[in-house]
Amino acid sequence: MTETVIAVLGLGEAGGLIAADLVAAGATVQGYDPKVPPPAGVRAAGSDAEACAGASIVLSVNSAADAADALRDSLPSLAPGAIWADLNTATPGLKETLAALGGQTVRVVDVALMSPVPGRGLRTQMTASGPAAAEFATVLGGYGATVTVLDGPVGAAATRKLLRSVFYKGMAAAVTEALTAARAAGLEEWLRGNIRDELIRSNADTLDRLVDGSVKHAVRRREEMAAATELLEDLGVPPRIAPAARDVLADLAEHRQPT
C-alpha cells in the first residue's frame, strides 16, 4: 500500500497542533515554517516546495498573505492530482485565485476552521468546499478530523466562515470596547457581571429580539448610541463600535418599512 504523505505549511499555533495530531494518529507528515521548528515526528523541510515533495495532501496554514506565494512556489514539487487544502482565513476571492493557480496540476480545497484550534487540534471543526472536498474529508477523517463537506465551489467554506466572523468577532469587539470604557469609568466589574448575565440568559428567541428590536426601535436606539459615543469620548476611549452601531441604526431608521 502506497504511503500517504501530508505536508503542513505553517507550523505556528494552528498548523503545529494539527501536524502534531496527525503524527500521533499515524500519518506521515512533512512540514515547513521559516520561523517555527516542526513538532516531534514531523519531517523538517527547508522550503514549502521541499515539504510538498511526494505529498498527496498539503495543508496550507501559513497566512492569507502568504497563501498564493506558497502554492506558486510549490507547484513544481506537487504531483498531478494532489490536494491543496487552504486552511487560512481568507476571502472567497483569494480561495478562487488559488484554485486558478492550481489549474490542472493540483485540486484546491477551500477549508474553514470553524472554532479555535488550541485545545482541539486536528479535531477542530472544519468546513470544506470544492470538487475534491469529499476526498479531503475522507482522508483526514481517517486520522480523526471532523470535516463538513459543502455542496459548493471553492470559496463557499470561506463565505460561511467570514459571515460567522462578522457576528462573533464583531460581538467580541463590542464587548472589548464596552469594558475598556467601563474600566475608565470605574465600572468594569459591574459591566462584566451585566454582560455575563445577558449571555447566560440568551436563548432561541434572543436573535429575533435583537434583529426585530433594532428595526422597531431604530430611532431611539440611534440616539442612545450617539450618546454612548459621546460618553466614550468624554472618558478618553476612542469610540469605534459605538459610532458604527449608531450609523447602522440610522440606516435602519431611514429605510425601514412602515408597519
PDB file of C-alpha atoms in Angstrom:
ATOM      1  CA  MET A   1       0.000   0.000   0.000  1.00  0.00           C
ATOM      2  CA  THR A   2       1.353   3.436  -1.003  1.00  0.00           C
ATOM      3  CA  GLU A   3       2.258   5.697   1.904  1.00  0.00           C
ATOM      4  CA  THR A   4       0.086   8.791   2.264  1.00  0.00           C
ATOM      5  CA  VAL A   5       2.257  11.831   2.898  1.00  0.00           C
ATOM      6  CA  ILE A   6       0.679  15.003   4.268  1.00  0.00           C
ATOM      7  CA  ALA A   7       2.546  18.309   4.063  1.00  0.00           C
ATOM      8  CA  VAL A   8       1.813  21.083   6.530  1.00  0.00           C
ATOM      9  CA  LEU A   9       2.951  24.570   5.549  1.00  0.00           C
ATOM     10  CA  GLY A  10       2.973  26.934   8.514  1.00  0.00           C
ATOM     11  CA  LEU A  11       3.741  25.390  11.900  1.00  0.00           C
ATOM     12  CA  GLY A  12       2.523  28.163  14.164  1.00  0.00           C
ATOM     13  CA  GLU A  13      -0.233  27.647  16.701  1.00  0.00           C
ATOM     14  CA  ALA A  14      -2.825  26.083  14.381  1.00  0.00           C
ATOM     15  CA  GLY A  15      -0.518  24.316  11.939  1.00  0.00           C
ATOM     16  CA  GLY A  16       1.756  22.970  14.653  1.00  0.00           C
ATOM     17  CA  LEU A  17      -1.107  21.458  16.659  1.00  0.00           C
ATOM     18  CA  ILE A  18      -2.717  19.912  13.598  1.00  0.00           C
ATOM     19  CA  ALA A  19       0.611  18.491  12.396  1.00  0.00           C
ATOM     20  CA  ALA A  20       1.354  17.014  15.824  1.00  0.00           C
ATOM     21  CA  ASP A  21      -2.071  15.360  15.985  1.00  0.00           C
ATOM     22  CA  LEU A  22      -1.629  13.886  12.506  1.00  0.00           C
ATOM     23  CA  VAL A  23       1.670  12.354  13.562  1.00  0.00           C
ATOM     24  CA  ALA A  24       0.076  10.966  16.733  1.00  0.00           C
ATOM     25  CA  ALA A  25      -2.667   9.431  14.583  1.00  0.00           C
ATOM     26  CA  GLY A  26      -0.075   7.624  12.437  1.00  0.00           C
ATOM     27  CA  ALA A  27       0.237   9.968   9.462  1.00  0.00           C
ATOM     28  CA  THR A  28       3.493  10.680   7.677  1.00  0.00           C
ATOM     29  CA  VAL A  29       3.889  14.446   7.918  1.00  0.00           C
ATOM     30  CA  GLN A  30       6.373  16.808   6.296  1.00  0.00           C
ATOM     31  CA  GLY A  31       6.400  20.407   7.433  1.00  0.00           C
ATOM     32  CA  TYR A  32       7.922  23.784   6.796  1.00  0.00           C
ATOM     33  CA  ASP A  33       7.837  27.113   8.551  1.00  0.00           C
ATOM     34  CA  PRO A  34      10.603  29.709   8.188  1.00  0.00           C
ATOM     35  CA  LYS A  35      10.288  30.749  11.841  1.00  0.00           C
ATOM     36  CA  VAL A  36       8.955  27.762  13.790  1.00  0.00           C
ATOM     37  CA  PRO A  37      10.634  24.358  14.173  1.00  0.00           C
ATOM     38  CA  PRO A  38       8.461  21.324  13.419  1.00  0.00           C
ATOM     39  CA  PRO A  39       6.781  19.341  16.211  1.00  0.00           C
ATOM     40  CA  ALA A  40       8.238  15.981  17.140  1.00  0.00           C
ATOM     41  CA  GLY A  41       7.677  13.394  14.451  1.00  0.00           C
ATOM     42  CA  VAL A  42       7.249  15.887  11.614  1.00  0.00           C
ATOM     43  CA  ARG A  43       9.882  15.630   8.889  1.00  0.00           C
ATOM     44  CA  ALA A  44      11.546  19.040   8.659  1.00  0.00           C
ATOM     45  CA  ALA A  45      11.833  20.629   5.223  1.00  0.00           C
ATOM     46  CA  GLY A  46      13.828  23.622   4.066  1.00  0.00           C
ATOM     47  CA  SER A  47      11.094  25.207   1.954  1.00  0.00           C
ATOM     48  CA  ASP A  48       7.443  24.940   1.029  1.00  0.00           C
ATOM     49  CA  ALA A  49       8.390  23.110  -2.155  1.00  0.00           C
ATOM     50  CA  GLU A  50      10.565  20.608  -0.289  1.00  0.00           C
ATOM     51  CA  ALA A  51       7.779  19.889   2.201  1.00  0.00           C
ATOM     52  CA  CYS A  52       5.347  19.247  -0.651  1.00  0.00           C
ATOM     53  CA  ALA A  53       7.575  16.748  -2.471  1.00  0.00           C
ATOM     54  CA  GLY A  54       5.795  13.398  -2.506  1.00  0.00           C
ATOM     55  CA  ALA A  55       2.753  14.695  -0.613  1.00  0.00           C
ATOM     56  CA  SER A  56      -0.727  13.728  -1.744  1.00  0.00           C
ATOM     57  CA  ILE A  57      -2.355  16.316   0.544  1.00  0.00           C
ATOM     58  CA  VAL A  58      -0.990  19.733   1.513  1.00  0.00           C
ATOM     59  CA  LEU A  59      -2.417  21.735   4.402  1.00  0.00           C
ATOM     60  CA  SER A  60      -1.600  25.405   3.863  1.00  0.00           C
ATOM     61  CA  VAL A  61      -1.875  27.018   7.314  1.00  0.00           C
ATOM     62  CA  ASN A  62       0.605  29.880   6.861  1.00  0.00           C
ATOM     63  CA  SER A  63      -1.417  33.079   6.335  1.00  0.00           C
ATOM     64  CA  ALA A  64      -3.723  34.588   3.758  1.00  0.00           C
ATOM     65  CA  ALA A  65      -0.910  36.943   2.735  1.00  0.00           C
ATOM     66  CA  ASP A  66       1.420  34.007   2.008  1.00  0.00           C
ATOM     67  CA  ALA A  67      -1.105  31.550   0.593  1.00  0.00           C
ATOM     68  CA  ALA A  68      -0.703  32.329  -3.114  1.00  0.00           C
ATOM     69  CA  ASP A  69       3.106  32.500  -2.989  1.00  0.00           C
ATOM     70  CA  ALA A  70       3.246  29.200  -1.109  1.00  0.00           C
ATOM     71  CA  LEU A  71       1.179  27.472  -3.792  1.00  0.00           C
ATOM     72  CA  ARG A  72       3.054  29.126  -6.644  1.00  0.00           C
ATOM     73  CA  ASP A  73       6.431  28.106  -5.189  1.00  0.00           C
ATOM     74  CA  SER A  74       5.277  24.559  -4.507  1.00  0.00           C
ATOM     75  CA  LEU A  75       3.694  23.753  -7.864  1.00  0.00           C
ATOM     76  CA  PRO A  76       6.883  22.252  -9.380  1.00  0.00           C
ATOM     77  CA  SER A  77       7.098  19.779  -6.487  1.00  0.00           C
ATOM     78  CA  LEU A  78       3.461  18.714  -6.428  1.00  0.00           C
ATOM     79  CA  ALA A  79       2.320  15.519  -8.074  1.00  0.00           C
ATOM     80  CA  PRO A  80      -0.560  15.867 -10.543  1.00  0.00           C
ATOM     81  CA  GLY A  81      -3.840  15.386  -8.725  1.00  0.00           C
ATOM     82  CA  ALA A  82      -2.506  16.304  -5.298  1.00  0.00           C
ATOM     83  CA  ILE A  83      -4.936  18.083  -2.986  1.00  0.00           C
ATOM     84  CA  TRP A  84      -4.006  21.571  -1.845  1.00  0.00           C
ATOM     85  CA  ALA A  85      -6.164  22.391   1.180  1.00  0.00           C
ATOM     86  CA  ASP A  86      -6.066  26.059   2.118  1.00  0.00           C
ATOM     87  CA  LEU A  87      -6.962  26.415   5.817  1.00  0.00           C
ATOM     88  CA  ASN A  88      -6.223  30.129   6.039  1.00  0.00           C
ATOM     89  CA  THR A  89      -8.927  32.622   6.935  1.00  0.00           C
ATOM     90  CA  ALA A  90      -9.247  34.465   3.643  1.00  0.00           C
ATOM     91  CA  THR A  91     -11.789  35.910   1.238  1.00  0.00           C
ATOM     92  CA  PRO A  92     -13.664  33.689  -1.200  1.00  0.00           C
ATOM     93  CA  GLY A  93     -11.885  35.641  -3.934  1.00  0.00           C
ATOM     94  CA  LEU A  94      -8.471  34.547  -2.691  1.00  0.00           C
ATOM     95  CA  LYS A  95      -9.613  30.935  -2.487  1.00  0.00           C
ATOM     96  CA  GLU A  96     -10.789  31.191  -6.098  1.00  0.00           C
ATOM     97  CA  THR A  97      -7.412  32.670  -7.055  1.00  0.00           C
ATOM     98  CA  LEU A  98      -5.698  29.650  -5.510  1.00  0.00           C
ATOM     99  CA  ALA A  99      -7.946  27.310  -7.484  1.00  0.00           C
ATOM    100  CA  ALA A 100      -6.986  29.128 -10.673  1.00  0.00           C
ATOM    101  CA  LEU A 101      -3.283  28.921  -9.769  1.00  0.00           C
ATOM    102  CA  GLY A 102      -3.599  25.213  -9.179  1.00  0.00           C
ATOM    103  CA  GLY A 103      -5.079  24.801 -12.629  1.00  0.00           C
ATOM    104  CA  GLN A 104      -4.912  21.227 -13.855  1.00  0.00           C
ATOM    105  CA  THR A 105      -1.958  20.336 -11.633  1.00  0.00           C
ATOM    106  CA  VAL A 106      -3.493  20.289  -8.159  1.00  0.00           C
ATOM    107  CA  ARG A 107      -7.005  20.192  -6.756  1.00  0.00           C
ATOM    108  CA  VAL A 108      -7.614  23.097  -4.407  1.00  0.00           C
ATOM    109  CA  VAL A 109      -9.967  22.616  -1.453  1.00  0.00           C
ATOM    110  CA  ASP A 110     -11.285  25.584   0.498  1.00  0.00           C
ATOM    111  CA  VAL A 111     -11.180  24.684   4.209  1.00  0.00           C
ATOM    112  CA  ALA A 112     -12.534  26.867   7.019  1.00  0.00           C
ATOM    113  CA  LEU A 113     -11.605  26.239  10.637  1.00  0.00           C
ATOM    114  CA  MET A 114     -14.871  26.931  12.440  1.00  0.00           C
ATOM    115  CA  SER A 115     -13.549  27.176  16.008  1.00  0.00           C
ATOM    116  CA  PRO A 116     -10.243  27.952  17.769  1.00  0.00           C
ATOM    117  CA  VAL A 117      -7.588  25.264  17.254  1.00  0.00           C
ATOM    118  CA  PRO A 118      -5.973  25.286  20.735  1.00  0.00           C
ATOM    119  CA  GLY A 119      -7.491  22.507  22.816  1.00  0.00           C
ATOM    120  CA  ARG A 120      -8.889  20.792  19.709  1.00  0.00           C
ATOM    121  CA  GLY A 121      -6.034  20.439  17.229  1.00  0.00           C
ATOM    122  CA  LEU A 122      -6.968  18.109  14.391  1.00  0.00           C
ATOM    123  CA  ARG A 123     -10.451  17.745  15.886  1.00  0.00           C
ATOM    124  CA  THR A 124     -11.247  21.393  15.260  1.00  0.00           C
ATOM    125  CA  GLN A 125     -14.490  21.517  13.307  1.00  0.00           C
ATOM    126  CA  MET A 126     -13.689  22.077   9.622  1.00  0.00           C
ATOM    127  CA  THR A 127     -15.923  23.016   6.712  1.00  0.00           C
ATOM    128  CA  ALA A 128     -14.691  22.252   3.197  1.00  0.00           C
ATOM    129  CA  SER A 129     -15.827  23.091  -0.318  1.00  0.00           C
ATOM    130  CA  GLY A 130     -14.643  22.430  -3.845  1.00  0.00           C
ATOM    131  CA  PRO A 131     -14.666  19.390  -6.161  1.00  0.00           C
ATOM    132  CA  ALA A 132     -12.126  17.455  -4.047  1.00  0.00           C
ATOM    133  CA  ALA A 133     -13.633  18.361  -0.660  1.00  0.00           C
ATOM    134  CA  ALA A 134     -15.213  14.943  -0.109  1.00  0.00           C
ATOM    135  CA  GLU A 135     -11.925  13.156  -0.765  1.00  0.00           C
ATOM    136  CA  PHE A 136     -10.134  15.538   1.580  1.00  0.00           C
ATOM    137  CA  ALA A 137     -12.737  14.861   4.280  1.00  0.00           C
ATOM    138  CA  THR A 138     -12.365  11.103   3.871  1.00  0.00           C
ATOM    139  CA  VAL A 139      -8.574  11.142   4.188  1.00  0.00           C
ATOM    140  CA  LEU A 140      -8.415  13.488   7.181  1.00  0.00           C
ATOM    141  CA  GLY A 141     -11.404  11.780   8.747  1.00  0.00           C
ATOM    142  CA  GLY A 142      -9.331   8.621   8.810  1.00  0.00           C
ATOM    143  CA  TYR A 143      -6.959  10.368  11.204  1.00  0.00           C
ATOM    144  CA  GLY A 144      -9.721  11.715  13.455  1.00  0.00           C
ATOM    145  CA  ALA A 145     -10.690  15.011  11.853  1.00  0.00           C
ATOM    146  CA  THR A 146     -14.308  16.129  11.554  1.00  0.00           C
ATOM    147  CA  VAL A 147     -14.957  17.778   8.201  1.00  0.00           C
ATOM    148  CA  THR A 148     -18.335  19.016   6.969  1.00  0.00           C
ATOM    149  CA  VAL A 149     -18.440  18.980   3.174  1.00  0.00           C
ATOM    150  CA  LEU A 150     -20.433  21.751   1.499  1.00  0.00           C
ATOM    151  CA  ASP A 151     -22.131  21.276  -1.830  1.00  0.00           C
ATOM    152  CA  GLY A 152     -20.473  24.276  -3.388  1.00  0.00           C
ATOM    153  CA  PRO A 153     -17.381  25.573  -5.160  1.00  0.00           C
ATOM    154  CA  VAL A 154     -14.079  26.737  -3.717  1.00  0.00           C
ATOM    155  CA  GLY A 155     -14.963  29.868  -1.751  1.00  0.00           C
ATOM    156  CA  ALA A 156     -18.188  28.528  -0.235  1.00  0.00           C
ATOM    157  CA  ALA A 157     -16.483  27.491   3.004  1.00  0.00           C
ATOM    158  CA  ALA A 158     -14.703  30.844   3.285  1.00  0.00           C
ATOM    159  CA  THR A 159     -18.008  32.666   2.822  1.00  0.00           C
ATOM    160  CA  ARG A 160     -19.573  30.856   5.770  1.00  0.00           C
ATOM    161  CA  LYS A 161     -16.513  31.370   7.924  1.00  0.00           C
ATOM    162  CA  LEU A 162     -16.390  35.131   7.321  1.00  0.00           C
ATOM    163  CA  LEU A 163     -20.127  35.641   7.746  1.00  0.00           C
ATOM    164  CA  ARG A 164     -19.817  33.993  11.150  1.00  0.00           C
ATOM    165  CA  SER A 165     -16.791  36.176  11.848  1.00  0.00           C
ATOM    166  CA  VAL A 166     -18.812  39.353  11.300  1.00  0.00           C
ATOM    167  CA  PHE A 167     -21.066  38.240  14.150  1.00  0.00           C
ATOM    168  CA  TYR A 168     -18.622  36.629  16.541  1.00  0.00           C
ATOM    169  CA  LYS A 169     -15.620  38.922  16.146  1.00  0.00           C
ATOM    170  CA  GLY A 170     -17.923  41.934  15.967  1.00  0.00           C
ATOM    171  CA  MET A 171     -19.505  40.912  19.268  1.00  0.00           C
ATOM    172  CA  ALA A 172     -16.055  40.439  20.797  1.00  0.00           C
ATOM    173  CA  ALA A 173     -15.021  43.904  19.600  1.00  0.00           C
ATOM    174  CA  ALA A 174     -18.172  45.455  21.112  1.00  0.00           C
ATOM    175  CA  VAL A 175     -17.554  43.729  24.451  1.00  0.00           C
ATOM    176  CA  THR A 176     -13.913  44.827  24.438  1.00  0.00           C
ATOM    177  CA  GLU A 177     -14.803  48.458  23.717  1.00  0.00           C
ATOM    178  CA  ALA A 178     -17.539  48.478  26.353  1.00  0.00           C
ATOM    179  CA  LEU A 179     -15.250  47.007  29.021  1.00  0.00           C
ATOM    180  CA  THR A 180     -12.475  49.460  28.161  1.00  0.00           C
ATOM    181  CA  ALA A 181     -14.895  52.344  28.682  1.00  0.00           C
ATOM    182  CA  ALA A 182     -16.258  50.762  31.852  1.00  0.00           C
ATOM    183  CA  ARG A 183     -12.722  50.462  33.217  1.00  0.00           C
ATOM    184  CA  ALA A 184     -12.173  54.152  32.552  1.00  0.00           C
ATOM    185  CA  ALA A 185     -15.422  54.908  34.422  1.00  0.00           C
ATOM    186  CA  GLY A 186     -14.526  52.634  37.336  1.00  0.00           C
ATOM    187  CA  LEU A 187     -17.373  50.243  36.491  1.00  0.00           C
ATOM    188  CA  GLU A 188     -15.631  47.309  34.838  1.00  0.00           C
ATOM    189  CA  GLU A 189     -16.703  44.631  37.341  1.00  0.00           C
ATOM    190  CA  TRP A 190     -20.316  45.805  37.222  1.00  0.00           C
ATOM    191  CA  LEU A 191     -20.382  45.675  33.417  1.00  0.00           C
ATOM    192  CA  ARG A 192     -18.636  42.283  33.333  1.00  0.00           C
ATOM    193  CA  GLY A 193     -21.381  40.901  35.528  1.00  0.00           C
ATOM    194  CA  ASN A 194     -24.070  42.517  33.399  1.00  0.00           C
ATOM    195  CA  ILE A 195     -22.667  41.105  30.158  1.00  0.00           C
ATOM    196  CA  ARG A 196     -22.166  37.686  31.742  1.00  0.00           C
ATOM    197  CA  ASP A 197     -25.798  37.629  32.915  1.00  0.00           C
ATOM    198  CA  GLU A 198     -27.076  38.641  29.471  1.00  0.00           C
ATOM    199  CA  LEU A 199     -25.100  35.852  27.783  1.00  0.00           C
ATOM    200  CA  ILE A 200     -26.376  33.288  30.291  1.00  0.00           C
ATOM    201  CA  ARG A 201     -29.987  34.376  29.693  1.00  0.00           C
ATOM    202  CA  SER A 202     -29.658  34.088  25.912  1.00  0.00           C
ATOM    203  CA  ASN A 203     -31.968  31.530  24.318  1.00  0.00           C
ATOM    204  CA  ALA A 204     -33.515  30.607  20.973  1.00  0.00           C
ATOM    205  CA  ASP A 205     -35.536  33.853  20.922  1.00  0.00           C
ATOM    206  CA  THR A 206     -32.570  36.166  21.510  1.00  0.00           C
ATOM    207  CA  LEU A 207     -31.673  36.509  17.817  1.00  0.00           C
ATOM    208  CA  ASP A 208     -35.174  37.580  16.824  1.00  0.00           C
ATOM    209  CA  ARG A 209     -35.305  40.084  19.683  1.00  0.00           C
ATOM    210  CA  LEU A 210     -32.003  41.612  18.632  1.00  0.00           C
ATOM    211  CA  VAL A 211     -32.975  41.973  14.978  1.00  0.00           C
ATOM    212  CA  ASP A 212     -36.638  42.923  15.386  1.00  0.00           C
ATOM    213  CA  GLY A 213     -35.885  45.295  18.248  1.00  0.00           C
ATOM    214  CA  SER A 214     -33.215  47.099  16.236  1.00  0.00           C
ATOM    215  CA  VAL A 215     -35.675  47.724  13.403  1.00  0.00           C
ATOM    216  CA  LYS A 216     -38.652  48.639  15.602  1.00  0.00           C
ATOM    217  CA  HIS A 217     -36.696  50.966  17.899  1.00  0.00           C
ATOM    218  CA  ALA A 218     -34.101  52.207  15.419  1.00  0.00           C
ATOM    219  CA  VAL A 219     -34.685  55.926  16.010  1.00  0.00           C
ATOM    220  CA  ARG A 220     -34.476  55.735  19.798  1.00  0.00           C
ATOM    221  CA  ARG A 221     -31.503  53.371  19.738  1.00  0.00           C
ATOM    222  CA  ARG A 222     -29.675  55.580  17.243  1.00  0.00           C
ATOM    223  CA  GLU A 223     -29.871  58.445  19.718  1.00  0.00           C
ATOM    224  CA  GLU A 224     -28.810  56.109  22.526  1.00  0.00           C
ATOM    225  CA  MET A 225     -25.687  55.058  20.641  1.00  0.00           C
ATOM    226  CA  ALA A 226     -24.930  58.673  19.726  1.00  0.00           C
ATOM    227  CA  ALA A 227     -24.945  59.427  23.455  1.00  0.00           C
ATOM    228  CA  ALA A 228     -22.792  56.345  24.114  1.00  0.00           C
ATOM    229  CA  THR A 229     -20.293  57.599  21.546  1.00  0.00           C
ATOM    230  CA  GLU A 230     -20.063  60.932  23.346  1.00  0.00           C
ATOM    231  CA  LEU A 231     -19.580  59.151  26.675  1.00  0.00           C
ATOM    232  CA  LEU A 232     -16.623  57.166  25.331  1.00  0.00           C
ATOM    233  CA  GLU A 233     -15.064  60.357  24.000  1.00  0.00           C
ATOM    234  CA  ASP A 234     -15.520  62.020  27.397  1.00  0.00           C
ATOM    235  CA  LEU A 235     -13.850  59.005  29.050  1.00  0.00           C
ATOM    236  CA  GLY A 236     -10.884  59.229  26.677  1.00  0.00           C
ATOM    237  CA  VAL A 237     -11.725  55.935  24.967  1.00  0.00           C
ATOM    238  CA  PRO A 238     -11.602  56.078  21.144  1.00  0.00           C
ATOM    239  CA  PRO A 239     -15.123  55.052  20.016  1.00  0.00           C
ATOM    240  CA  ARG A 240     -15.226  52.624  17.102  1.00  0.00           C
ATOM    241  CA  ILE A 241     -18.000  50.113  17.655  1.00  0.00           C
ATOM    242  CA  ALA A 242     -20.413  52.580  19.278  1.00  0.00           C
ATOM    243  CA  PRO A 243     -20.498  55.009  16.309  1.00  0.00           C
ATOM    244  CA  ALA A 244     -20.690  52.065  13.909  1.00  0.00           C
ATOM    245  CA  ALA A 245     -23.791  50.836  15.760  1.00  0.00           C
ATOM    246  CA  ARG A 246     -25.195  54.378  15.688  1.00  0.00           C
ATOM    247  CA  ASP A 247     -24.746  54.519  11.902  1.00  0.00           C
ATOM    248  CA  VAL A 248     -26.323  51.099  11.332  1.00  0.00           C
ATOM    249  CA  LEU A 249     -29.334  52.130  13.381  1.00  0.00           C
ATOM    250  CA  ALA A 250     -29.564  55.407  11.465  1.00  0.00           C
ATOM    251  CA  ASP A 251     -29.659  53.421   8.238  1.00  0.00           C
ATOM    252  CA  LEU A 252     -32.377  51.130   9.630  1.00  0.00           C
ATOM    253  CA  ALA A 253     -34.409  54.155  10.721  1.00  0.00           C
ATOM    254  CA  GLU A 254     -34.175  55.683   7.266  1.00  0.00           C
ATOM    255  CA  HIS A 255     -35.012  52.582   5.269  1.00  0.00           C
ATOM    256  CA  ARG A 256     -37.337  50.533   7.468  1.00  0.00           C
ATOM    257  CA  GLN A 257     -40.742  49.711   6.038  1.00  0.00           C
ATOM    258  CA  PRO A 258     -43.737  51.366   7.742  1.00  0.00           C
ATOM    259  CA  THR A 259     -45.850  48.989   9.830  1.00  0.00           C
TER     260      THR A 259
END
